[in-house]
Amino acid sequence: MAGTFMNTTCSSSSSTSEKGTTIGKEAIRAMIKAKLKTQPREIINDALYEKIALMSEYKNAQTIAVFISVHKEVDTRRFIEKAYEDGKQVLIPFWTSPEGDMEMTTVGLNEYRELLSKPSAYYKEKYNHSIPMPDPESSSVYTTKIDVAIIPGLAFSRLNRHRIGYGYGHYDRFLKTHDVLFTVGVCFECQLLDSFDFDDFDVCVDTIISV
């Protein structure tokens, strides 16, 4: 059953698959990507917002940092529209290259919809990836406190809330160097594992919402 996982500790653990076999990050990435190929995305649009909207951290937040979902990620696009309706200041990530450092910038509703109106080929040609994002050359970097950040990942640990991303380290570096009060990892139920190995530079989230 989909749910929410919150812990008070962020401790070390062994890496285990669903059957308890120790596996590494790359093997976990391959395993989850295979599962996501058959995962429908459209059915969970409302579920993500409904779960996060119940959280006091979201209700009290003024600023919400959130990624624009692509491919087989949990669809955040409905959530973002709802955040605008709730009067939140929405921050969208951007970077100059897949290997570059990530920053956030404030994006208004009309600008957000304009980002979505451009085909993935536009972003692929301009930035060498297909993720909708603000133009790094014209975006003002947001440098103050972020109340809530919605964090993507390929896999999350039920035990200690660690995450495995796509291998670029964007969010680990960002969360270590920016003032973020509360982090929410979002995923499908099939992306949850009991535990897995992690490195010293990996950053766990405060809670996980699965749909």
N, C-alpha and C. Protein backbone atom coordinates (compact mmCIF):
# COMPACT_ATOMS: atom_id res chain seq x y z
N MET A 1 0.84 -1.20 0.00
CA MET A 1 0.00 0.00 0.00
C MET A 1 0.87 1.24 0.00
N ALA A 2 0.50 2.22 -0.79
CA ALA A 2 1.27 3.46 -0.82
C ALA A 2 1.11 4.18 0.48
N GLY A 3 2.15 4.97 0.85
CA GLY A 3 2.05 5.65 2.12
C GLY A 3 3.12 6.68 2.33
N THR A 4 3.32 7.03 3.61
CA THR A 4 4.28 8.03 4.03
C THR A 4 5.24 7.40 5.01
N PHE A 5 6.55 7.69 4.87
CA PHE A 5 7.55 7.14 5.75
C PHE A 5 8.35 8.27 6.38
N MET A 6 8.31 8.35 7.70
CA MET A 6 9.06 9.37 8.41
C MET A 6 9.85 8.70 9.52
N ASN A 7 11.12 9.11 9.68
CA ASN A 7 11.97 8.62 10.76
C ASN A 7 12.69 9.80 11.39
N THR A 8 13.22 9.60 12.58
CA THR A 8 13.96 10.66 13.25
C THR A 8 15.46 10.50 13.09
N THR A 9 15.90 9.36 12.51
CA THR A 9 17.33 9.13 12.37
C THR A 9 17.70 9.01 10.91
N CYS A 10 18.99 9.19 10.64
CA CYS A 10 19.49 9.07 9.27
C CYS A 10 20.76 8.23 9.33
N SER A 11 20.61 6.97 9.68
CA SER A 11 21.74 6.12 10.03
C SER A 11 22.18 5.26 8.87
N SER A 12 23.36 4.65 9.04
CA SER A 12 23.91 3.78 8.01
C SER A 12 23.18 2.45 8.00
N SER A 13 23.16 1.80 6.82
CA SER A 13 22.50 0.51 6.72
C SER A 13 23.10 -0.29 5.58
N SER A 14 22.82 -1.58 5.54
CA SER A 14 23.29 -2.42 4.45
C SER A 14 22.35 -2.29 3.27
N SER A 15 22.85 -2.64 2.09
CA SER A 15 22.07 -2.56 0.87
C SER A 15 21.40 -3.88 0.59
N THR A 16 20.07 -3.90 0.53
CA THR A 16 19.35 -5.13 0.29
C THR A 16 18.30 -4.94 -0.77
N SER A 17 18.08 -5.95 -1.56
CA SER A 17 16.97 -5.95 -2.50
C SER A 17 15.73 -6.41 -1.77
N GLU A 18 14.62 -6.58 -2.51
CA GLU A 18 13.39 -7.03 -1.88
C GLU A 18 13.54 -8.42 -1.27
N LYS A 19 14.51 -9.22 -1.74
CA LYS A 19 14.73 -10.55 -1.19
C LYS A 19 15.88 -10.56 -0.20
N GLY A 20 16.45 -9.40 0.12
CA GLY A 20 17.48 -9.33 1.12
C GLY A 20 18.89 -9.49 0.60
N THR A 21 19.07 -9.53 -0.71
CA THR A 21 20.40 -9.69 -1.30
C THR A 21 21.10 -8.34 -1.40
N THR A 22 22.36 -8.29 -0.99
CA THR A 22 23.11 -7.04 -1.07
C THR A 22 23.40 -6.70 -2.52
N ILE A 23 23.03 -5.48 -2.93
CA ILE A 23 23.26 -5.02 -4.29
C ILE A 23 23.74 -3.58 -4.26
N GLY A 24 24.42 -3.14 -5.32
CA GLY A 24 24.96 -1.80 -5.39
C GLY A 24 24.01 -0.82 -6.05
N LYS A 25 24.44 0.44 -6.08
CA LYS A 25 23.60 1.50 -6.61
C LYS A 25 23.25 1.29 -8.08
N GLU A 26 24.24 0.92 -8.88
CA GLU A 26 23.97 0.77 -10.31
C GLU A 26 22.98 -0.37 -10.57
N ALA A 27 23.09 -1.44 -9.81
CA ALA A 27 22.15 -2.54 -9.95
C ALA A 27 20.75 -2.11 -9.53
N ILE A 28 20.67 -1.30 -8.48
CA ILE A 28 19.37 -0.79 -8.04
C ILE A 28 18.77 0.12 -9.10
N ARG A 29 19.59 0.98 -9.68
CA ARG A 29 19.09 1.86 -10.75
C ARG A 29 18.51 1.04 -11.90
N ALA A 30 19.23 0.02 -12.31
CA ALA A 30 18.77 -0.82 -13.43
C ALA A 30 17.48 -1.54 -13.06
N MET A 31 17.39 -2.01 -11.84
CA MET A 31 16.21 -2.75 -11.40
C MET A 31 14.98 -1.84 -11.38
N ILE A 32 15.13 -0.63 -10.83
CA ILE A 32 14.00 0.28 -10.72
C ILE A 32 13.58 0.79 -12.10
N LYS A 33 14.55 1.08 -12.96
CA LYS A 33 14.21 1.53 -14.32
C LYS A 33 13.40 0.48 -15.06
N ALA A 34 13.73 -0.79 -14.85
CA ALA A 34 12.98 -1.87 -15.49
C ALA A 34 11.55 -1.91 -14.97
N LYS A 35 11.39 -1.71 -13.66
CA LYS A 35 10.04 -1.69 -13.08
C LYS A 35 9.22 -0.51 -13.60
N LEU A 36 9.87 0.64 -13.76
CA LEU A 36 9.16 1.85 -14.17
C LEU A 36 8.66 1.79 -15.62
N LYS A 37 9.24 0.92 -16.42
CA LYS A 37 8.81 0.81 -17.81
C LYS A 37 7.34 0.42 -17.93
N THR A 38 6.83 -0.29 -16.93
CA THR A 38 5.43 -0.73 -16.97
C THR A 38 4.56 0.07 -16.00
N GLN A 39 5.11 1.13 -15.41
CA GLN A 39 4.38 1.90 -14.41
C GLN A 39 3.56 3.01 -15.06
N PRO A 40 2.23 2.99 -14.96
CA PRO A 40 1.43 4.11 -15.49
C PRO A 40 1.62 5.34 -14.63
N ARG A 41 1.72 6.51 -15.26
CA ARG A 41 1.95 7.74 -14.52
C ARG A 41 0.68 8.54 -14.30
N GLU A 42 -0.22 8.53 -15.27
CA GLU A 42 -1.32 9.47 -15.25
C GLU A 42 -2.29 9.24 -14.09
N ILE A 43 -2.33 8.03 -13.53
CA ILE A 43 -3.33 7.73 -12.52
C ILE A 43 -3.01 8.35 -11.16
N ILE A 44 -1.83 8.89 -10.96
CA ILE A 44 -1.46 9.34 -9.62
C ILE A 44 -1.38 10.87 -9.50
N ASN A 45 -1.78 11.59 -10.50
CA ASN A 45 -1.68 13.05 -10.45
C ASN A 45 -2.28 13.64 -9.18
N ASP A 46 -3.55 13.33 -8.93
CA ASP A 46 -4.24 13.91 -7.78
C ASP A 46 -3.73 13.34 -6.46
N ALA A 47 -3.32 12.08 -6.46
CA ALA A 47 -2.91 11.43 -5.22
C ALA A 47 -1.72 12.13 -4.59
N LEU A 48 -0.76 12.56 -5.39
CA LEU A 48 0.43 13.21 -4.84
C LEU A 48 0.05 14.50 -4.14
N TYR A 49 -0.73 15.35 -4.81
CA TYR A 49 -1.13 16.61 -4.19
C TYR A 49 -1.95 16.37 -2.94
N GLU A 50 -2.90 15.45 -3.01
CA GLU A 50 -3.77 15.22 -1.86
C GLU A 50 -3.00 14.79 -0.63
N LYS A 51 -1.94 14.01 -0.82
CA LYS A 51 -1.15 13.57 0.32
C LYS A 51 -0.28 14.69 0.88
N ILE A 52 0.39 15.43 0.00
CA ILE A 52 1.27 16.49 0.47
C ILE A 52 0.48 17.64 1.06
N ALA A 53 -0.69 17.93 0.48
CA ALA A 53 -1.50 19.05 0.95
C ALA A 53 -1.99 18.85 2.39
N LEU A 54 -2.03 17.61 2.86
CA LEU A 54 -2.44 17.34 4.23
C LEU A 54 -1.34 17.62 5.25
N MET A 55 -0.12 17.77 4.79
CA MET A 55 1.01 17.94 5.70
C MET A 55 1.07 19.37 6.21
N SER A 56 1.32 19.52 7.51
CA SER A 56 1.40 20.86 8.10
C SER A 56 2.55 21.65 7.50
N GLU A 57 3.63 20.97 7.14
CA GLU A 57 4.77 21.67 6.53
C GLU A 57 4.36 22.35 5.23
N TYR A 58 3.52 21.67 4.45
CA TYR A 58 3.04 22.27 3.20
C TYR A 58 2.05 23.40 3.50
N LYS A 59 1.12 23.17 4.40
CA LYS A 59 0.11 24.18 4.72
C LYS A 59 0.75 25.48 5.18
N ASN A 60 1.83 25.37 5.95
CA ASN A 60 2.49 26.56 6.52
C ASN A 60 3.55 27.15 5.60
N ALA A 61 3.86 26.48 4.52
CA ALA A 61 4.95 26.91 3.64
C ALA A 61 4.55 28.09 2.77
N GLN A 62 5.52 28.96 2.55
CA GLN A 62 5.37 30.03 1.57
C GLN A 62 6.09 29.69 0.28
N THR A 63 7.25 29.04 0.39
CA THR A 63 8.04 28.68 -0.79
C THR A 63 8.08 27.16 -0.94
N ILE A 64 7.83 26.70 -2.16
CA ILE A 64 7.85 25.28 -2.50
C ILE A 64 8.81 25.08 -3.67
N ALA A 65 9.86 24.33 -3.46
CA ALA A 65 10.76 23.96 -4.55
C ALA A 65 10.33 22.60 -5.08
N VAL A 66 10.15 22.50 -6.40
CA VAL A 66 9.64 21.24 -6.95
C VAL A 66 10.15 21.05 -8.38
N PHE A 67 10.51 19.82 -8.71
CA PHE A 67 10.99 19.49 -10.04
C PHE A 67 9.82 19.28 -10.98
N ILE A 68 10.02 19.52 -12.26
CA ILE A 68 9.03 19.22 -13.28
C ILE A 68 9.29 17.79 -13.77
N SER A 69 8.34 16.92 -13.56
CA SER A 69 8.53 15.50 -13.85
C SER A 69 8.59 15.22 -15.34
N VAL A 70 9.36 14.21 -15.68
CA VAL A 70 9.46 13.73 -17.07
C VAL A 70 9.47 12.21 -17.05
N HIS A 71 9.20 11.64 -18.23
CA HIS A 71 9.30 10.20 -18.44
C HIS A 71 8.45 9.43 -17.42
N LYS A 72 9.07 8.55 -16.66
CA LYS A 72 8.33 7.69 -15.74
C LYS A 72 8.46 8.14 -14.28
N GLU A 73 8.74 9.40 -14.05
CA GLU A 73 8.75 9.93 -12.68
C GLU A 73 7.31 10.15 -12.21
N VAL A 74 7.14 10.18 -10.91
CA VAL A 74 5.85 10.58 -10.36
C VAL A 74 5.49 11.95 -10.94
N ASP A 75 4.29 12.06 -11.46
CA ASP A 75 3.89 13.28 -12.17
C ASP A 75 3.65 14.42 -11.18
N THR A 76 4.51 15.43 -11.23
CA THR A 76 4.38 16.58 -10.33
C THR A 76 3.63 17.75 -10.98
N ARG A 77 3.22 17.63 -12.21
CA ARG A 77 2.68 18.79 -12.94
C ARG A 77 1.34 19.25 -12.37
N ARG A 78 0.48 18.30 -12.00
CA ARG A 78 -0.77 18.68 -11.34
C ARG A 78 -0.48 19.30 -9.97
N PHE A 79 0.48 18.72 -9.26
CA PHE A 79 0.85 19.27 -7.95
C PHE A 79 1.30 20.72 -8.07
N ILE A 80 2.10 21.03 -9.08
CA ILE A 80 2.59 22.40 -9.26
C ILE A 80 1.44 23.35 -9.53
N GLU A 81 0.50 22.96 -10.38
CA GLU A 81 -0.67 23.80 -10.65
C GLU A 81 -1.44 24.08 -9.36
N LYS A 82 -1.61 23.06 -8.54
CA LYS A 82 -2.33 23.21 -7.28
C LYS A 82 -1.56 24.12 -6.31
N ALA A 83 -0.23 24.03 -6.33
CA ALA A 83 0.57 24.88 -5.46
C ALA A 83 0.37 26.35 -5.81
N TYR A 84 0.29 26.66 -7.11
CA TYR A 84 -0.02 28.03 -7.51
C TYR A 84 -1.40 28.44 -7.00
N GLU A 85 -2.37 27.55 -7.12
CA GLU A 85 -3.72 27.85 -6.64
C GLU A 85 -3.73 28.12 -5.13
N ASP A 86 -2.84 27.45 -4.40
CA ASP A 86 -2.75 27.63 -2.95
C ASP A 86 -1.96 28.88 -2.57
N GLY A 87 -1.48 29.62 -3.54
CA GLY A 87 -0.75 30.85 -3.26
C GLY A 87 0.70 30.67 -2.89
N LYS A 88 1.27 29.51 -3.23
CA LYS A 88 2.68 29.25 -2.90
C LYS A 88 3.60 29.93 -3.91
N GLN A 89 4.79 30.32 -3.44
CA GLN A 89 5.86 30.75 -4.33
C GLN A 89 6.56 29.50 -4.82
N VAL A 90 6.50 29.25 -6.11
CA VAL A 90 7.03 28.00 -6.67
C VAL A 90 8.44 28.23 -7.23
N LEU A 91 9.36 27.37 -6.81
CA LEU A 91 10.74 27.41 -7.29
C LEU A 91 11.00 26.18 -8.15
N ILE A 92 11.62 26.40 -9.31
CA ILE A 92 11.91 25.32 -10.24
C ILE A 92 13.43 25.22 -10.41
N PRO A 93 13.98 24.00 -10.42
CA PRO A 93 15.44 23.85 -10.56
C PRO A 93 15.91 24.07 -11.99
N PHE A 94 17.18 24.48 -12.10
CA PHE A 94 17.83 24.58 -13.40
C PHE A 94 19.32 24.32 -13.22
N TRP A 95 19.97 23.92 -14.31
CA TRP A 95 21.43 23.76 -14.33
C TRP A 95 21.90 23.92 -15.76
N THR A 96 23.17 24.17 -15.90
CA THR A 96 23.72 24.46 -17.22
C THR A 96 24.07 23.20 -18.00
N SER A 97 24.24 22.08 -17.32
CA SER A 97 24.55 20.81 -17.97
C SER A 97 24.14 19.69 -17.02
N PRO A 98 23.97 18.46 -17.53
CA PRO A 98 23.61 17.36 -16.63
C PRO A 98 24.59 17.17 -15.48
N GLU A 99 25.86 17.53 -15.71
CA GLU A 99 26.88 17.36 -14.67
C GLU A 99 27.05 18.62 -13.83
N GLY A 100 26.36 19.71 -14.17
CA GLY A 100 26.57 20.99 -13.50
C GLY A 100 25.83 21.08 -12.17
N ASP A 101 26.15 22.11 -11.40
CA ASP A 101 25.47 22.35 -10.14
C ASP A 101 24.05 22.86 -10.39
N MET A 102 23.16 22.54 -9.49
CA MET A 102 21.76 22.90 -9.61
C MET A 102 21.44 24.12 -8.75
N GLU A 103 20.56 24.97 -9.24
CA GLU A 103 20.04 26.10 -8.48
C GLU A 103 18.52 26.14 -8.64
N MET A 104 17.88 27.00 -7.86
CA MET A 104 16.43 27.19 -7.95
C MET A 104 16.15 28.64 -8.35
N THR A 105 15.03 28.83 -9.05
CA THR A 105 14.59 30.18 -9.38
C THR A 105 13.07 30.24 -9.25
N THR A 106 12.56 31.40 -8.88
CA THR A 106 11.12 31.58 -8.79
C THR A 106 10.51 31.61 -10.19
N VAL A 107 9.45 30.86 -10.37
CA VAL A 107 8.77 30.77 -11.65
C VAL A 107 7.28 31.04 -11.45
N GLY A 108 6.74 32.01 -12.18
CA GLY A 108 5.32 32.31 -12.11
C GLY A 108 4.50 31.32 -12.93
N LEU A 109 3.19 31.35 -12.74
CA LEU A 109 2.32 30.38 -13.40
C LEU A 109 2.42 30.45 -14.92
N ASN A 110 2.39 31.66 -15.47
CA ASN A 110 2.46 31.78 -16.93
C ASN A 110 3.79 31.29 -17.48
N GLU A 111 4.87 31.60 -16.76
CA GLU A 111 6.20 31.12 -17.18
C GLU A 111 6.27 29.61 -17.09
N TYR A 112 5.69 29.05 -16.04
CA TYR A 112 5.66 27.59 -15.89
C TYR A 112 4.95 26.93 -17.06
N ARG A 113 3.80 27.45 -17.42
CA ARG A 113 3.05 26.87 -18.53
C ARG A 113 3.80 27.05 -19.85
N GLU A 114 4.55 28.12 -19.96
CA GLU A 114 5.37 28.31 -21.17
C GLU A 114 6.47 27.26 -21.24
N LEU A 115 7.06 26.92 -20.10
CA LEU A 115 8.08 25.87 -20.07
C LEU A 115 7.50 24.55 -20.56
N LEU A 116 6.28 24.25 -20.15
CA LEU A 116 5.66 22.98 -20.54
C LEU A 116 5.25 22.97 -22.01
N SER A 117 5.04 24.15 -22.57
CA SER A 117 4.59 24.22 -23.96
C SER A 117 5.69 23.87 -24.97
N LYS A 118 6.95 23.91 -24.52
CA LYS A 118 8.06 23.63 -25.42
C LYS A 118 8.31 22.12 -25.49
N PRO A 119 8.58 21.60 -26.67
CA PRO A 119 8.81 20.15 -26.81
C PRO A 119 10.12 19.73 -26.14
N SER A 120 10.20 18.46 -25.82
CA SER A 120 11.41 17.94 -25.18
C SER A 120 12.63 18.12 -26.07
N ALA A 121 12.42 18.11 -27.40
CA ALA A 121 13.54 18.31 -28.33
C ALA A 121 14.18 19.67 -28.15
N TYR A 122 13.40 20.67 -27.75
CA TYR A 122 13.93 22.02 -27.51
C TYR A 122 14.97 21.97 -26.38
N TYR A 123 14.63 21.31 -25.28
CA TYR A 123 15.54 21.24 -24.15
C TYR A 123 16.72 20.32 -24.46
N LYS A 124 16.46 19.28 -25.21
CA LYS A 124 17.53 18.35 -25.57
C LYS A 124 18.59 19.06 -26.40
N GLU A 125 18.15 19.88 -27.35
CA GLU A 125 19.09 20.58 -28.22
C GLU A 125 19.83 21.68 -27.47
N LYS A 126 19.11 22.38 -26.59
CA LYS A 126 19.71 23.54 -25.91
C LYS A 126 20.55 23.15 -24.70
N TYR A 127 20.11 22.13 -23.94
CA TYR A 127 20.78 21.80 -22.68
C TYR A 127 21.30 20.36 -22.62
N ASN A 128 21.08 19.58 -23.67
CA ASN A 128 21.52 18.19 -23.71
C ASN A 128 20.76 17.31 -22.72
N HIS A 129 19.53 17.68 -22.39
CA HIS A 129 18.61 16.84 -21.62
C HIS A 129 17.19 17.28 -21.96
N SER A 130 16.21 16.48 -21.60
CA SER A 130 14.84 16.74 -22.01
C SER A 130 13.97 17.30 -20.89
N ILE A 131 14.58 17.77 -19.82
CA ILE A 131 13.82 18.25 -18.67
C ILE A 131 13.44 19.72 -18.85
N PRO A 132 12.16 20.08 -18.78
CA PRO A 132 11.77 21.49 -18.84
C PRO A 132 12.39 22.28 -17.69
N MET A 133 13.04 23.39 -18.02
CA MET A 133 13.64 24.20 -16.97
C MET A 133 13.82 25.63 -17.44
N PRO A 134 13.88 26.58 -16.51
CA PRO A 134 14.11 27.98 -16.86
C PRO A 134 15.48 28.16 -17.51
N ASP A 135 15.61 29.20 -18.29
CA ASP A 135 16.87 29.50 -18.95
C ASP A 135 17.91 29.94 -17.92
N PRO A 136 19.02 29.22 -17.77
CA PRO A 136 20.03 29.58 -16.77
C PRO A 136 20.60 30.98 -16.97
N GLU A 137 20.66 31.45 -18.21
CA GLU A 137 21.28 32.74 -18.48
C GLU A 137 20.40 33.91 -18.06
N SER A 138 19.10 33.70 -17.95
CA SER A 138 18.20 34.80 -17.59
C SER A 138 17.49 34.59 -16.26
N SER A 139 17.78 33.50 -15.57
CA SER A 139 17.11 33.19 -14.31
C SER A 139 17.88 33.74 -13.12
N SER A 140 17.15 34.33 -12.18
CA SER A 140 17.76 34.81 -10.94
C SER A 140 17.82 33.67 -9.93
N VAL A 141 18.99 33.43 -9.38
CA VAL A 141 19.16 32.34 -8.42
C VAL A 141 18.47 32.70 -7.11
N TYR A 142 17.62 31.81 -6.62
CA TYR A 142 16.95 32.00 -5.34
C TYR A 142 17.92 31.62 -4.22
N THR A 143 18.17 32.53 -3.30
CA THR A 143 19.23 32.31 -2.32
C THR A 143 18.76 32.30 -0.87
N THR A 144 17.46 32.49 -0.62
CA THR A 144 16.99 32.52 0.76
C THR A 144 16.33 31.20 1.14
N LYS A 145 15.69 31.20 2.29
CA LYS A 145 15.12 29.98 2.87
C LYS A 145 14.06 29.36 1.97
N ILE A 146 14.10 28.03 1.86
CA ILE A 146 13.07 27.27 1.16
C ILE A 146 12.31 26.47 2.21
N ASP A 147 11.00 26.63 2.24
CA ASP A 147 10.20 25.96 3.28
C ASP A 147 10.07 24.46 3.02
N VAL A 148 9.70 24.08 1.81
CA VAL A 148 9.51 22.67 1.46
C VAL A 148 10.12 22.41 0.09
N ALA A 149 10.86 21.33 -0.04
CA ALA A 149 11.42 20.92 -1.33
C ALA A 149 10.93 19.52 -1.67
N ILE A 150 10.38 19.36 -2.86
CA ILE A 150 9.93 18.06 -3.35
C ILE A 150 11.09 17.45 -4.13
N ILE A 151 11.52 16.26 -3.72
CA ILE A 151 12.77 15.67 -4.21
C ILE A 151 12.50 14.40 -5.01
N PRO A 152 13.03 14.31 -6.24
CA PRO A 152 12.88 13.09 -7.01
C PRO A 152 13.91 12.04 -6.62
N GLY A 153 13.76 10.85 -7.15
CA GLY A 153 14.76 9.80 -6.93
C GLY A 153 14.35 8.55 -7.68
N LEU A 154 15.32 7.70 -7.96
CA LEU A 154 15.01 6.41 -8.56
C LEU A 154 14.61 5.39 -7.50
N ALA A 155 15.21 5.50 -6.31
CA ALA A 155 14.89 4.57 -5.23
C ALA A 155 14.98 5.29 -3.89
N PHE A 156 14.17 4.86 -2.94
CA PHE A 156 14.19 5.41 -1.59
C PHE A 156 14.20 4.27 -0.58
N SER A 157 14.84 4.50 0.56
CA SER A 157 14.93 3.51 1.62
C SER A 157 13.85 3.75 2.67
N ARG A 158 13.06 2.71 2.96
CA ARG A 158 12.06 2.81 4.02
C ARG A 158 12.71 3.00 5.38
N LEU A 159 13.88 2.39 5.57
CA LEU A 159 14.52 2.37 6.88
C LEU A 159 15.04 3.73 7.30
N ASN A 160 15.75 4.42 6.40
CA ASN A 160 16.42 5.65 6.82
C ASN A 160 16.21 6.83 5.87
N ARG A 161 15.32 6.66 4.87
CA ARG A 161 14.91 7.75 3.98
C ARG A 161 16.02 8.23 3.06
N HIS A 162 17.04 7.42 2.84
CA HIS A 162 18.04 7.77 1.85
C HIS A 162 17.46 7.56 0.45
N ARG A 163 18.10 8.19 -0.54
CA ARG A 163 17.61 8.10 -1.91
C ARG A 163 18.76 7.76 -2.85
N ILE A 164 18.42 7.15 -3.95
CA ILE A 164 19.36 6.96 -5.05
C ILE A 164 18.79 7.74 -6.23
N GLY A 165 19.58 8.70 -6.73
CA GLY A 165 19.15 9.50 -7.87
C GLY A 165 19.69 8.92 -9.16
N TYR A 166 19.91 9.80 -10.13
CA TYR A 166 20.36 9.36 -11.44
C TYR A 166 21.89 9.36 -11.56
N GLY A 167 22.59 9.72 -10.48
CA GLY A 167 24.04 9.60 -10.46
C GLY A 167 24.80 10.90 -10.65
N TYR A 168 24.08 12.03 -10.81
CA TYR A 168 24.77 13.30 -11.03
C TYR A 168 25.04 14.06 -9.72
N GLY A 169 24.34 13.73 -8.65
CA GLY A 169 24.57 14.38 -7.36
C GLY A 169 23.97 15.76 -7.22
N HIS A 170 23.05 16.15 -8.11
CA HIS A 170 22.47 17.49 -8.06
C HIS A 170 21.85 17.80 -6.70
N TYR A 171 20.96 16.94 -6.25
CA TYR A 171 20.21 17.23 -5.03
C TYR A 171 21.06 17.07 -3.78
N ASP A 172 21.98 16.11 -3.77
CA ASP A 172 22.87 15.97 -2.61
C ASP A 172 23.68 17.25 -2.40
N ARG A 173 24.24 17.78 -3.47
CA ARG A 173 25.03 19.01 -3.35
C ARG A 173 24.15 20.20 -2.98
N PHE A 174 22.98 20.28 -3.60
CA PHE A 174 22.09 21.40 -3.33
C PHE A 174 21.64 21.41 -1.87
N LEU A 175 21.21 20.29 -1.36
CA LEU A 175 20.67 20.23 -0.01
C LEU A 175 21.74 20.48 1.05
N LYS A 176 22.99 20.19 0.72
CA LYS A 176 24.07 20.44 1.68
C LYS A 176 24.48 21.91 1.74
N THR A 177 24.13 22.67 0.72
CA THR A 177 24.62 24.06 0.63
C THR A 177 23.50 25.09 0.65
N HIS A 178 22.24 24.67 0.81
CA HIS A 178 21.13 25.60 0.81
C HIS A 178 20.24 25.37 2.04
N ASP A 179 19.52 26.42 2.42
CA ASP A 179 18.68 26.40 3.60
C ASP A 179 17.29 25.88 3.24
N VAL A 180 17.11 24.57 3.39
CA VAL A 180 15.83 23.93 3.09
C VAL A 180 15.28 23.36 4.39
N LEU A 181 14.09 23.80 4.79
CA LEU A 181 13.56 23.41 6.09
C LEU A 181 12.99 22.00 6.12
N PHE A 182 12.38 21.56 5.01
CA PHE A 182 11.73 20.25 5.01
C PHE A 182 11.77 19.66 3.62
N THR A 183 12.18 18.40 3.52
CA THR A 183 12.31 17.74 2.21
C THR A 183 11.36 16.55 2.12
N VAL A 184 10.74 16.42 0.95
CA VAL A 184 9.78 15.35 0.71
C VAL A 184 10.22 14.56 -0.52
N GLY A 185 10.62 13.31 -0.32
CA GLY A 185 10.93 12.45 -1.45
C GLY A 185 9.64 11.85 -2.00
N VAL A 186 9.48 11.87 -3.32
CA VAL A 186 8.25 11.34 -3.92
C VAL A 186 8.60 10.23 -4.90
N CYS A 187 7.78 9.18 -4.89
CA CYS A 187 8.07 8.03 -5.73
C CYS A 187 6.85 7.15 -5.86
N PHE A 188 6.95 6.17 -6.76
CA PHE A 188 5.97 5.09 -6.83
C PHE A 188 6.31 4.05 -5.77
N GLU A 189 5.33 3.26 -5.41
CA GLU A 189 5.54 2.21 -4.42
C GLU A 189 6.65 1.26 -4.85
N CYS A 190 6.76 1.00 -6.15
CA CYS A 190 7.77 0.05 -6.64
C CYS A 190 9.19 0.59 -6.51
N GLN A 191 9.35 1.87 -6.16
CA GLN A 191 10.68 2.46 -6.00
C GLN A 191 11.17 2.41 -4.56
N LEU A 192 10.38 1.85 -3.67
CA LEU A 192 10.76 1.75 -2.26
C LEU A 192 11.47 0.44 -1.99
N LEU A 193 12.62 0.52 -1.33
CA LEU A 193 13.35 -0.65 -0.87
C LEU A 193 13.51 -0.54 0.64
N ASP A 194 13.74 -1.68 1.29
CA ASP A 194 13.93 -1.65 2.74
C ASP A 194 15.16 -0.83 3.11
N SER A 195 16.28 -1.10 2.44
CA SER A 195 17.51 -0.36 2.73
C SER A 195 18.51 -0.61 1.62
N PHE A 196 19.54 0.23 1.57
CA PHE A 196 20.64 0.05 0.61
C PHE A 196 21.84 0.85 1.09
N ASP A 197 23.01 0.52 0.55
CA ASP A 197 24.22 1.23 0.91
C ASP A 197 24.17 2.67 0.42
N PHE A 198 24.79 3.56 1.17
CA PHE A 198 24.90 4.94 0.73
C PHE A 198 26.25 5.50 1.14
N ASP A 199 26.63 6.59 0.48
CA ASP A 199 27.93 7.21 0.73
C ASP A 199 27.81 8.38 1.70
N ASP A 200 28.95 8.85 2.19
CA ASP A 200 28.95 9.94 3.16
C ASP A 200 28.33 11.22 2.59
N PHE A 201 28.45 11.41 1.28
CA PHE A 201 27.93 12.64 0.69
C PHE A 201 26.44 12.56 0.34
N ASP A 202 25.82 11.38 0.48
CA ASP A 202 24.40 11.24 0.20
C ASP A 202 23.58 11.91 1.30
N VAL A 203 22.47 12.52 0.92
CA VAL A 203 21.60 13.23 1.86
C VAL A 203 20.23 12.55 1.89
N CYS A 204 19.74 12.23 3.08
CA CYS A 204 18.41 11.64 3.19
C CYS A 204 17.35 12.73 3.22
N VAL A 205 16.11 12.35 2.93
CA VAL A 205 14.99 13.29 2.97
C VAL A 205 14.29 13.18 4.33
N ASP A 206 13.43 14.15 4.62
CA ASP A 206 12.73 14.15 5.89
C ASP A 206 11.54 13.20 5.90
N THR A 207 10.90 13.04 4.77
CA THR A 207 9.79 12.10 4.67
C THR A 207 9.68 11.63 3.22
N ILE A 208 9.01 10.50 3.02
CA ILE A 208 8.80 9.94 1.69
C ILE A 208 7.31 9.78 1.45
N ILE A 209 6.84 10.26 0.31
CA ILE A 209 5.46 10.05 -0.11
C ILE A 209 5.47 9.11 -1.30
N SER A 210 4.82 7.96 -1.16
CA SER A 210 4.71 7.03 -2.28
C SER A 210 3.27 7.00 -2.77
N VAL A 211 3.11 6.80 -4.07
CA VAL A 211 1.77 6.79 -4.65
C VAL A 211 1.57 5.56 -5.51
